[in-house]
PDB file of C-alpha atoms in Angstrom:
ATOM      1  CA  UNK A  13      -4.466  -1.241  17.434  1.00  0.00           C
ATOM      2  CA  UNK A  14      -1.447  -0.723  15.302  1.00  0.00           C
ATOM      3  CA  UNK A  15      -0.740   2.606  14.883  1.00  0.00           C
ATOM      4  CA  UNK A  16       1.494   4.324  12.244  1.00  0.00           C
ATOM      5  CA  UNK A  17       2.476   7.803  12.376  1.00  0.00           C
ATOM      6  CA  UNK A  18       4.225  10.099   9.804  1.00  0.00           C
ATOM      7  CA  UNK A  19       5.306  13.194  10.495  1.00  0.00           C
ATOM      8  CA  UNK A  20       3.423  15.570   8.009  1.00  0.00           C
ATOM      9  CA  UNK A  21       0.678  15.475   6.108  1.00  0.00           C
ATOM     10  CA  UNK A  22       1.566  18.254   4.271  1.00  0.00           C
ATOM     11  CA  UNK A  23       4.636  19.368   3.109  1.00  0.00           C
ATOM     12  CA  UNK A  24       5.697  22.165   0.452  1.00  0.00           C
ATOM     13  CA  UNK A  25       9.503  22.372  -0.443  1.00  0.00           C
ATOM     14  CA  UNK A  26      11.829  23.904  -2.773  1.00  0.00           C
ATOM     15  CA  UNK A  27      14.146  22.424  -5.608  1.00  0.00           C
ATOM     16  CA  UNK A  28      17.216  20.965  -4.254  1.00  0.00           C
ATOM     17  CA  UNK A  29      16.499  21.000  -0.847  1.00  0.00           C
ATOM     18  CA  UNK A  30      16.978  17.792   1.347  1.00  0.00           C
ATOM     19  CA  UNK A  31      13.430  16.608   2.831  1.00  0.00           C
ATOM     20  CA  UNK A  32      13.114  14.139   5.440  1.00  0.00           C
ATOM     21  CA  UNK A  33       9.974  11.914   6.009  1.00  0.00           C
ATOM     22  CA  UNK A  34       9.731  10.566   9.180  1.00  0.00           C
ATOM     23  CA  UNK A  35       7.174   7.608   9.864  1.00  0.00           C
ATOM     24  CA  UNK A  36       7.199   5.805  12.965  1.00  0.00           C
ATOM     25  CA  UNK A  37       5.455   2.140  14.726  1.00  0.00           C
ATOM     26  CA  UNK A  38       4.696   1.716  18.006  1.00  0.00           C
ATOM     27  CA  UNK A  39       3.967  -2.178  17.583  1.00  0.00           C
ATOM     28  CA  UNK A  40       7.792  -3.514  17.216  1.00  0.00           C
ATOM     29  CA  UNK A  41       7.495  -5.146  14.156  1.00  0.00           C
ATOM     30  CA  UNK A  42      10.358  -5.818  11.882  1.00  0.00           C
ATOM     31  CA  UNK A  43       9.403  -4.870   8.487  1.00  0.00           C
ATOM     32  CA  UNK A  44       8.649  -1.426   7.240  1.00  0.00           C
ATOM     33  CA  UNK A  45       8.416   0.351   3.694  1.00  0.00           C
ATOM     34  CA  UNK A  46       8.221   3.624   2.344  1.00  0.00           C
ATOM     35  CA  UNK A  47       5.813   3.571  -1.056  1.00  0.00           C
ATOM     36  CA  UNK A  48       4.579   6.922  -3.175  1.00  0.00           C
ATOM     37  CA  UNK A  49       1.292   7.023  -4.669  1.00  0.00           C
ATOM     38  CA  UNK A  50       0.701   8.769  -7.925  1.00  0.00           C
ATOM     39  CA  UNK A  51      -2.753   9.332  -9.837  1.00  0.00           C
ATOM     40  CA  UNK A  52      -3.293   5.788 -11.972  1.00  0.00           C
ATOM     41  CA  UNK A  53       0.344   4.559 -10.989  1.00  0.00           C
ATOM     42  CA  UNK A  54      -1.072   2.790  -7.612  1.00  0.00           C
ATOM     43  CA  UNK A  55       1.215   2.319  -4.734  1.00  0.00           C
ATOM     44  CA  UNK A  56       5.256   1.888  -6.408  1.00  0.00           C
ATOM     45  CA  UNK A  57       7.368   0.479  -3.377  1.00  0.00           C
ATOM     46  CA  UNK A  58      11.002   3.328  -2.725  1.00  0.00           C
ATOM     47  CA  UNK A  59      13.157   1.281   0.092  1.00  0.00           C
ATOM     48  CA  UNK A  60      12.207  -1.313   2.636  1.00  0.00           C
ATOM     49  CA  UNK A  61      13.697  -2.332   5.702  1.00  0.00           C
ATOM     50  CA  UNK A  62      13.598  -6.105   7.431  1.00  0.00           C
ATOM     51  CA  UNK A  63      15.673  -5.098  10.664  1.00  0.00           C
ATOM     52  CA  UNK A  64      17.418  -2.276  11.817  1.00  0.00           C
ATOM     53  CA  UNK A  65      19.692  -0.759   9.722  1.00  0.00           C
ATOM     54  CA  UNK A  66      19.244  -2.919   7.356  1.00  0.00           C
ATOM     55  CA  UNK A  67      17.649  -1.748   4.034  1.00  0.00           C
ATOM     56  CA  UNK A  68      16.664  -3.101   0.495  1.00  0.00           C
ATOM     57  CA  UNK A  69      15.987  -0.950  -2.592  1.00  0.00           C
ATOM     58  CA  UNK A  70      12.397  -1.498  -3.655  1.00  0.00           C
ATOM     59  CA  UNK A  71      11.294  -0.587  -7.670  1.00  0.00           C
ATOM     60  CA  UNK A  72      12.218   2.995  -7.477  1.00  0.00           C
ATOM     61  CA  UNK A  73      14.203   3.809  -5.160  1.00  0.00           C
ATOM     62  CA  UNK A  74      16.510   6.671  -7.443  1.00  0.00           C
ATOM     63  CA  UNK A  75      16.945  10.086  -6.217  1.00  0.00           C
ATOM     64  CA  UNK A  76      16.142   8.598  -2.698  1.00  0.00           C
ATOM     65  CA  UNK A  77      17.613   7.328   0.595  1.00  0.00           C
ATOM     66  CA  UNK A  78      16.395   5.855   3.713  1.00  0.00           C
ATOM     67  CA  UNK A  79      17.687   5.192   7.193  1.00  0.00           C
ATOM     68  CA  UNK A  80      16.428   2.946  10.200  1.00  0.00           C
ATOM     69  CA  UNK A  81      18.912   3.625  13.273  1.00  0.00           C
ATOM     70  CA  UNK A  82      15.897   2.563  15.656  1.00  0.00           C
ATOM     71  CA  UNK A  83      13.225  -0.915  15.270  1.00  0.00           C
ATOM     72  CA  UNK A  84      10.360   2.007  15.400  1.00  0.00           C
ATOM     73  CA  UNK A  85      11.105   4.711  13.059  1.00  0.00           C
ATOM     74  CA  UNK A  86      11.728   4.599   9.092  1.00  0.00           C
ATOM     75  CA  UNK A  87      12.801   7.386   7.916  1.00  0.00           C
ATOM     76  CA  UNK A  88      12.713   8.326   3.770  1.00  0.00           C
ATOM     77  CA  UNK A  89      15.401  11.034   2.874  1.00  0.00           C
ATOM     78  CA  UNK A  90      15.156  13.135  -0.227  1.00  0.00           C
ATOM     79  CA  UNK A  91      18.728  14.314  -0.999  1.00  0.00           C
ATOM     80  CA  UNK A  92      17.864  17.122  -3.135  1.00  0.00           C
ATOM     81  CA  UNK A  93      14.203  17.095  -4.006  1.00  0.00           C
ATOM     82  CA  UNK A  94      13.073  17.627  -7.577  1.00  0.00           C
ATOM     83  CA  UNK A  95       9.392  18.671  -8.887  1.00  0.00           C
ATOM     84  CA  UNK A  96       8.563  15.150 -10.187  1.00  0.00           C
ATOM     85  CA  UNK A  97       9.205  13.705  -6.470  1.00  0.00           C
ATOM     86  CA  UNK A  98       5.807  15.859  -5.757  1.00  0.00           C
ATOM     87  CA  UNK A  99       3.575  13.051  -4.969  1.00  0.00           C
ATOM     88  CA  UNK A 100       1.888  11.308  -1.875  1.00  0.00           C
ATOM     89  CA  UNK A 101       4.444   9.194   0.238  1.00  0.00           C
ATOM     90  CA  UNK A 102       3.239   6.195   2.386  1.00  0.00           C
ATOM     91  CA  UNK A 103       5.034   4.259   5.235  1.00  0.00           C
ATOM     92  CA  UNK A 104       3.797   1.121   6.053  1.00  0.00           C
ATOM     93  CA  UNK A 105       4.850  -1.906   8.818  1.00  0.00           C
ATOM     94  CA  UNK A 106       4.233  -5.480   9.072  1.00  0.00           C
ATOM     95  CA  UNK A 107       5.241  -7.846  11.803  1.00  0.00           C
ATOM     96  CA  UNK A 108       5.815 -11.295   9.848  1.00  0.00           C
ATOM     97  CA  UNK A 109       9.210 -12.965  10.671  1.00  0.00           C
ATOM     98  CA  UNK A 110      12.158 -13.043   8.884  1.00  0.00           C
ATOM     99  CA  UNK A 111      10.001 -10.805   5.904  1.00  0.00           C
ATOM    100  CA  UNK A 112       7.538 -13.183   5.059  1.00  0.00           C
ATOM    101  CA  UNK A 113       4.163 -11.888   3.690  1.00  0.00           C
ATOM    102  CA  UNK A 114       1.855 -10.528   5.890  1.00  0.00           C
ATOM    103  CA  UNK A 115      -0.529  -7.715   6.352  1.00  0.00           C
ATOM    104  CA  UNK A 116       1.170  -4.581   5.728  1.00  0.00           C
ATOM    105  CA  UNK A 117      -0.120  -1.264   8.371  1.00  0.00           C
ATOM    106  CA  UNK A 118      -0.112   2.591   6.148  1.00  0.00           C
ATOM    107  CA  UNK A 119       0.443   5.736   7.962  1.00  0.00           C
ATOM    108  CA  UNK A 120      -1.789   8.377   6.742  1.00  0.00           C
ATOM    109  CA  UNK A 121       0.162   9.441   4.182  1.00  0.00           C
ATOM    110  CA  UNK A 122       2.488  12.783   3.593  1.00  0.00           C
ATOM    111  CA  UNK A 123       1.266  14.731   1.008  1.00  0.00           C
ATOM    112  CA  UNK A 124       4.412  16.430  -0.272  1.00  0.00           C
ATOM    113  CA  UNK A 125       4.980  19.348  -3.110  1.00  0.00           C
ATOM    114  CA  UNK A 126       7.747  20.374  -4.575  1.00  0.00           C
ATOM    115  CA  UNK A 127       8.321  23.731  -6.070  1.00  0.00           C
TER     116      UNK A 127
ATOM    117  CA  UNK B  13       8.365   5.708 -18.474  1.00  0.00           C
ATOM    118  CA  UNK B  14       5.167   7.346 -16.221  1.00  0.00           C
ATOM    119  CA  UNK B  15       2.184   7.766 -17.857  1.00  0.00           C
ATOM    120  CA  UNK B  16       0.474  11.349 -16.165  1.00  0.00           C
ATOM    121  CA  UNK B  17      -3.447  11.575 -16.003  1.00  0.00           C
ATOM    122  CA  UNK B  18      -4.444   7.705 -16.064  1.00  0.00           C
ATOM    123  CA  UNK B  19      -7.953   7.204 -14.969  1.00  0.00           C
ATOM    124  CA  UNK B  20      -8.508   4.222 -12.296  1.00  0.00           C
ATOM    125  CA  UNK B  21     -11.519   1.508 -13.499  1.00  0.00           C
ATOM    126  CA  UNK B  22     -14.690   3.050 -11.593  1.00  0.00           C
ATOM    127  CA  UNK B  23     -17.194   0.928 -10.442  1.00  0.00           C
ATOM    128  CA  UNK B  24     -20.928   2.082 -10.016  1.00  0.00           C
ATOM    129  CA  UNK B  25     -23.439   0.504  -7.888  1.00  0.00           C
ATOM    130  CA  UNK B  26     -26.481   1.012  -6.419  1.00  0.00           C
ATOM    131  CA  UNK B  27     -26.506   0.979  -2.115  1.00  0.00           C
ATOM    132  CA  UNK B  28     -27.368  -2.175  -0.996  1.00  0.00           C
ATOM    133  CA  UNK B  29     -26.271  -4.137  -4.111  1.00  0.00           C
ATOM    134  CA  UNK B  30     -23.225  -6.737  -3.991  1.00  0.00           C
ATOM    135  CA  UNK B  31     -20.626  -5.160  -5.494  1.00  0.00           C
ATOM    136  CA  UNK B  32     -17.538  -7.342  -7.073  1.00  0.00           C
ATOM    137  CA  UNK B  33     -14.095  -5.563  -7.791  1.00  0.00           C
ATOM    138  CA  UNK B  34     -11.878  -7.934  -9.821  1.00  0.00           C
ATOM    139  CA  UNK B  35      -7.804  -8.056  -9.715  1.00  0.00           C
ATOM    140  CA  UNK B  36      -5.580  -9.249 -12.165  1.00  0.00           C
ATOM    141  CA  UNK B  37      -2.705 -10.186 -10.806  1.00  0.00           C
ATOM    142  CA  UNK B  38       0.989 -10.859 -12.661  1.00  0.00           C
ATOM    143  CA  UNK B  39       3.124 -13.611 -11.286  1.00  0.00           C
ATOM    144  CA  UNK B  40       1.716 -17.005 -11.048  1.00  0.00           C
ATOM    145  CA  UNK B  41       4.714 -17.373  -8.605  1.00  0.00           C
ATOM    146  CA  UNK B  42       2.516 -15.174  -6.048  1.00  0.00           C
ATOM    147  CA  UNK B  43       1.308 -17.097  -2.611  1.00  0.00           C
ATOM    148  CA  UNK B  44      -0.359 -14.626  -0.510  1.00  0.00           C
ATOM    149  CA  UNK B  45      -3.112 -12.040  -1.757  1.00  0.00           C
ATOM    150  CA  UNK B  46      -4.362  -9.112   0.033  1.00  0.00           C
ATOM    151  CA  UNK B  47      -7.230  -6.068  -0.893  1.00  0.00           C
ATOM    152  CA  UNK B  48      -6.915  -3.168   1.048  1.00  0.00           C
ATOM    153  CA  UNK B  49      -9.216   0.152   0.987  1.00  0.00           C
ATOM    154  CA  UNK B  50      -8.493   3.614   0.692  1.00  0.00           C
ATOM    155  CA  UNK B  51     -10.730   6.563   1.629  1.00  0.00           C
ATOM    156  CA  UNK B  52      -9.993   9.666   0.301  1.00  0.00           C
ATOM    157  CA  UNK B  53      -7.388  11.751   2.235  1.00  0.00           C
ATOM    158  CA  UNK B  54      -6.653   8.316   4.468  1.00  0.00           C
ATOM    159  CA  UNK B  55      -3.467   5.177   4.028  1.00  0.00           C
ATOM    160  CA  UNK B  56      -4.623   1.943   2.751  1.00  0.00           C
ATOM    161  CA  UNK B  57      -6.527  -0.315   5.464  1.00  0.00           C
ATOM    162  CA  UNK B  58      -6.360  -3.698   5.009  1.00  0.00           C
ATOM    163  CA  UNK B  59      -9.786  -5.873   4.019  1.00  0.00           C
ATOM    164  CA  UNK B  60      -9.072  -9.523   3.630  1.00  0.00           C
ATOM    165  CA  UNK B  61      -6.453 -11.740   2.027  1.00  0.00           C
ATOM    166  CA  UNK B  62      -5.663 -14.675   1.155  1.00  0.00           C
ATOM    167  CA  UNK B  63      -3.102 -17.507   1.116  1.00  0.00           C
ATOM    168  CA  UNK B  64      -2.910 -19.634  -2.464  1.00  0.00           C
ATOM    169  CA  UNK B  65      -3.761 -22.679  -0.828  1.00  0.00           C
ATOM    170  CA  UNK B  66      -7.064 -21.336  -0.592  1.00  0.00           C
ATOM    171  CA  UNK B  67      -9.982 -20.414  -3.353  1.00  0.00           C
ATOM    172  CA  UNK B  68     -12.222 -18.322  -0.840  1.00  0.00           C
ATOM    173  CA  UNK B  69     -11.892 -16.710   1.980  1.00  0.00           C
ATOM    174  CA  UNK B  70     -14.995 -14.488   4.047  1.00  0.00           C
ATOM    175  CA  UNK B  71     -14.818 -12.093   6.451  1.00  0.00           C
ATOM    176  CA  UNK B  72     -17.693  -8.946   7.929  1.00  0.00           C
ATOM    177  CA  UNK B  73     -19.965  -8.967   4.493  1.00  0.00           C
ATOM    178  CA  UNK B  74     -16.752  -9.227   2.241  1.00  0.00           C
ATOM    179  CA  UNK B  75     -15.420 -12.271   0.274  1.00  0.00           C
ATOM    180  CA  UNK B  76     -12.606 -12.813  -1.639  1.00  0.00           C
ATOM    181  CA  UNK B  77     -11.846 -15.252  -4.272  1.00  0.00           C
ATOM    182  CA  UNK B  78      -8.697 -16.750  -5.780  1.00  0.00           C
ATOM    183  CA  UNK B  79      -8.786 -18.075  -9.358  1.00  0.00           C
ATOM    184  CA  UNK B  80      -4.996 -19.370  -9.630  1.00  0.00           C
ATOM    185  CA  UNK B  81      -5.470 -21.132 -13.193  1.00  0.00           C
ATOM    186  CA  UNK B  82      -5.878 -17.685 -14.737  1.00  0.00           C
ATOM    187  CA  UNK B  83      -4.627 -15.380 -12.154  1.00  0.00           C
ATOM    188  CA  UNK B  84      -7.990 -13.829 -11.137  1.00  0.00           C
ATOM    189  CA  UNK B  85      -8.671 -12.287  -7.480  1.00  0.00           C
ATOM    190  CA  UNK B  86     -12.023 -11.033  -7.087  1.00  0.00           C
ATOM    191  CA  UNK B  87     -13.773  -8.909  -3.991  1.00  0.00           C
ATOM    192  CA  UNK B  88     -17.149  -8.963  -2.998  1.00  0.00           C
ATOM    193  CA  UNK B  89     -18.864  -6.630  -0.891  1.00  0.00           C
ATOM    194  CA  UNK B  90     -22.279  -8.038   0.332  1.00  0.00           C
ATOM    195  CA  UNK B  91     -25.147  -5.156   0.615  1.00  0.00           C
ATOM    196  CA  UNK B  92     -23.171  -2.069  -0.520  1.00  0.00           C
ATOM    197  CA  UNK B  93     -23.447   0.919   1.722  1.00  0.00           C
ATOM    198  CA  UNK B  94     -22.419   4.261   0.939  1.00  0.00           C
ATOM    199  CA  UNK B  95     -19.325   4.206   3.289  1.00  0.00           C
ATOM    200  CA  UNK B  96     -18.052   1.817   1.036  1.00  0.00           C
ATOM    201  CA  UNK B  97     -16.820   4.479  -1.190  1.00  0.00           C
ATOM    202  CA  UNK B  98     -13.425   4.221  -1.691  1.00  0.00           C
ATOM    203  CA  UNK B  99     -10.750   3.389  -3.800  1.00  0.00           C
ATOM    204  CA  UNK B 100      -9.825  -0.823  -3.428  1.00  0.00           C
ATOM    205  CA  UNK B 101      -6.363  -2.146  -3.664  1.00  0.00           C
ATOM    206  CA  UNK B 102      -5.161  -5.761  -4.723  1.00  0.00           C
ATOM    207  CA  UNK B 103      -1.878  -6.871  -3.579  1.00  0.00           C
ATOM    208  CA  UNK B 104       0.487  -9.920  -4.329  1.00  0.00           C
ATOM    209  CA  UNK B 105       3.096 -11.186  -2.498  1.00  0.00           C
ATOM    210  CA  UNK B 106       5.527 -13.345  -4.644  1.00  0.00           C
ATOM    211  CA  UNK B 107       7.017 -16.324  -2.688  1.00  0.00           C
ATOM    212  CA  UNK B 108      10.751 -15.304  -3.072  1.00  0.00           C
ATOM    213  CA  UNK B 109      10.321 -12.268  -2.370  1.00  0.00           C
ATOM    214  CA  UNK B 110      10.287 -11.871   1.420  1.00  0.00           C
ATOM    215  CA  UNK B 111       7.095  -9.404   2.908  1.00  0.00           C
ATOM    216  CA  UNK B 112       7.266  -7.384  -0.463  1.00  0.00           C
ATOM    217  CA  UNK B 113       3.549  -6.671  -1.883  1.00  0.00           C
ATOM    218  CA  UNK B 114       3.124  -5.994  -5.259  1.00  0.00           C
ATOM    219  CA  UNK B 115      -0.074  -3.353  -5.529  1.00  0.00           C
ATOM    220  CA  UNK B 116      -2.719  -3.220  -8.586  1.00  0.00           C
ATOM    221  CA  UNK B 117      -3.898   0.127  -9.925  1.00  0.00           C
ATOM    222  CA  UNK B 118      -6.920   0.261  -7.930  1.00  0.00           C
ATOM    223  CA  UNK B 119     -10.688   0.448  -8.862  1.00  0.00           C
ATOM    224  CA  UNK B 120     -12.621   3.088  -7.193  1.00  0.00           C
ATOM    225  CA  UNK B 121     -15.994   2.158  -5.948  1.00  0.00           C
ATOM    226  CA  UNK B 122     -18.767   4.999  -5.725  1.00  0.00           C
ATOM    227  CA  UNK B 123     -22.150   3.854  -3.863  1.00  0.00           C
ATOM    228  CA  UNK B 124     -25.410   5.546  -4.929  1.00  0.00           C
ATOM    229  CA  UNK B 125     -27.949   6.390  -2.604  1.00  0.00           C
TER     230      UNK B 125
END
């Protein structure tokens, strides 16, 4: 099975500090994505990646960063975190070629708050 | 701009009815349709999908269908049970655009005993 690990599922931080969520694959595929979840607002797409570091801005990627030094691990950077980042963050993977559609694998999810 | 408090479409049924959750989806562009479900506290776990070259597809009790001419995706969950709860997902994946999926609100399903 296809596992995808994040590295909290909880997380309480202040204004202005820098946050790092850390999500990692352990089936080599090539695409991964960083999403947030928000009550109504479904699943809005941050920063994808189709290879190592390479990286694409998704539909909201402002007031973040990402970074993919190894195939496995994704990680989503919050350079200084404000209280309307508070919100559920999901990583997901899929293995399709060359980032073609395909099924996409979530993590659990990081539940993070800002105060 | 975000809109704060939005309530997802609910979906009532009785356990051991069919249930249907319908999708509208955006881009008649789109080739490759997905539903995923969501438990509470839990990431999205994939269902079914579906390529556009295809109008149904079944899998375990579930079916999904693809209306292209008016951009319609619909799921179907044969005998409901109450682990069915969840929240369901459609997804679209425009041709151009790589392994990018495009998510739906979400309907939340609640199962009666």
């Amino acid at each position: 099975d296809v596992k995808v690990t994040q590295s909290s599922r909880y997380l309480v931080k202040r204004t202005g500090e820098k946050v790092f969520l850390e999500c990692v694959q352990d089936m080599d595929h090539e695409n991964m994505f960083w999403y947030r979840q928000d009550p109504g607002l479904g699943l809005r797409l941050i920063y994808f990646s189709y290879d190592v570091k390479m990286k694409e801005k998704g539909d909201i990627p402002e007031g973040y960063s990402v970074s993919r030094e190894k195939k496995e691990r994704f990680s989503l950077i919050l350079e200084s975190a404000s209280t309307n980042q508070t919100s559920m963050y999901l990583c997901a993977s899929s293995l399709t070629a060359s980032g073609g559609p395909g099924e996409q694998y979530f993590g659990p999810g990081t539940r993070l708050t800002v105060t | 701009g975000e809109s704060v408090g939005l309530h997802l479409p609910t979906l009532s049924v009785q356990e051991g009815d069919n249930s249907i959750i319908n999708c509208a989806y955006s881009n008649s562009a789109s080739d490759y349709f997905i539903w995923y479900k969501q438990e509470s506290g839990k990431g999205p776990q994939f269902i079914i999908d579906i390529r556009s070259n295809m109008d149904k597809r079944q899998g375990q009790r579930v079916t999904v269908l693809l209306n292209k001419t008016v951009k319609h995706l619909s799921l179907q969950i044969a005998a409901t049970q109450p682990g069915d709860s969840a929240v369901y997902f459609c997804a679209e994946n425009l041709s151009n655009q790589g392994g990018k999926l495009i998510f739906g609100q979400g309907t939340e399903l609640s199962v009666k005993p």
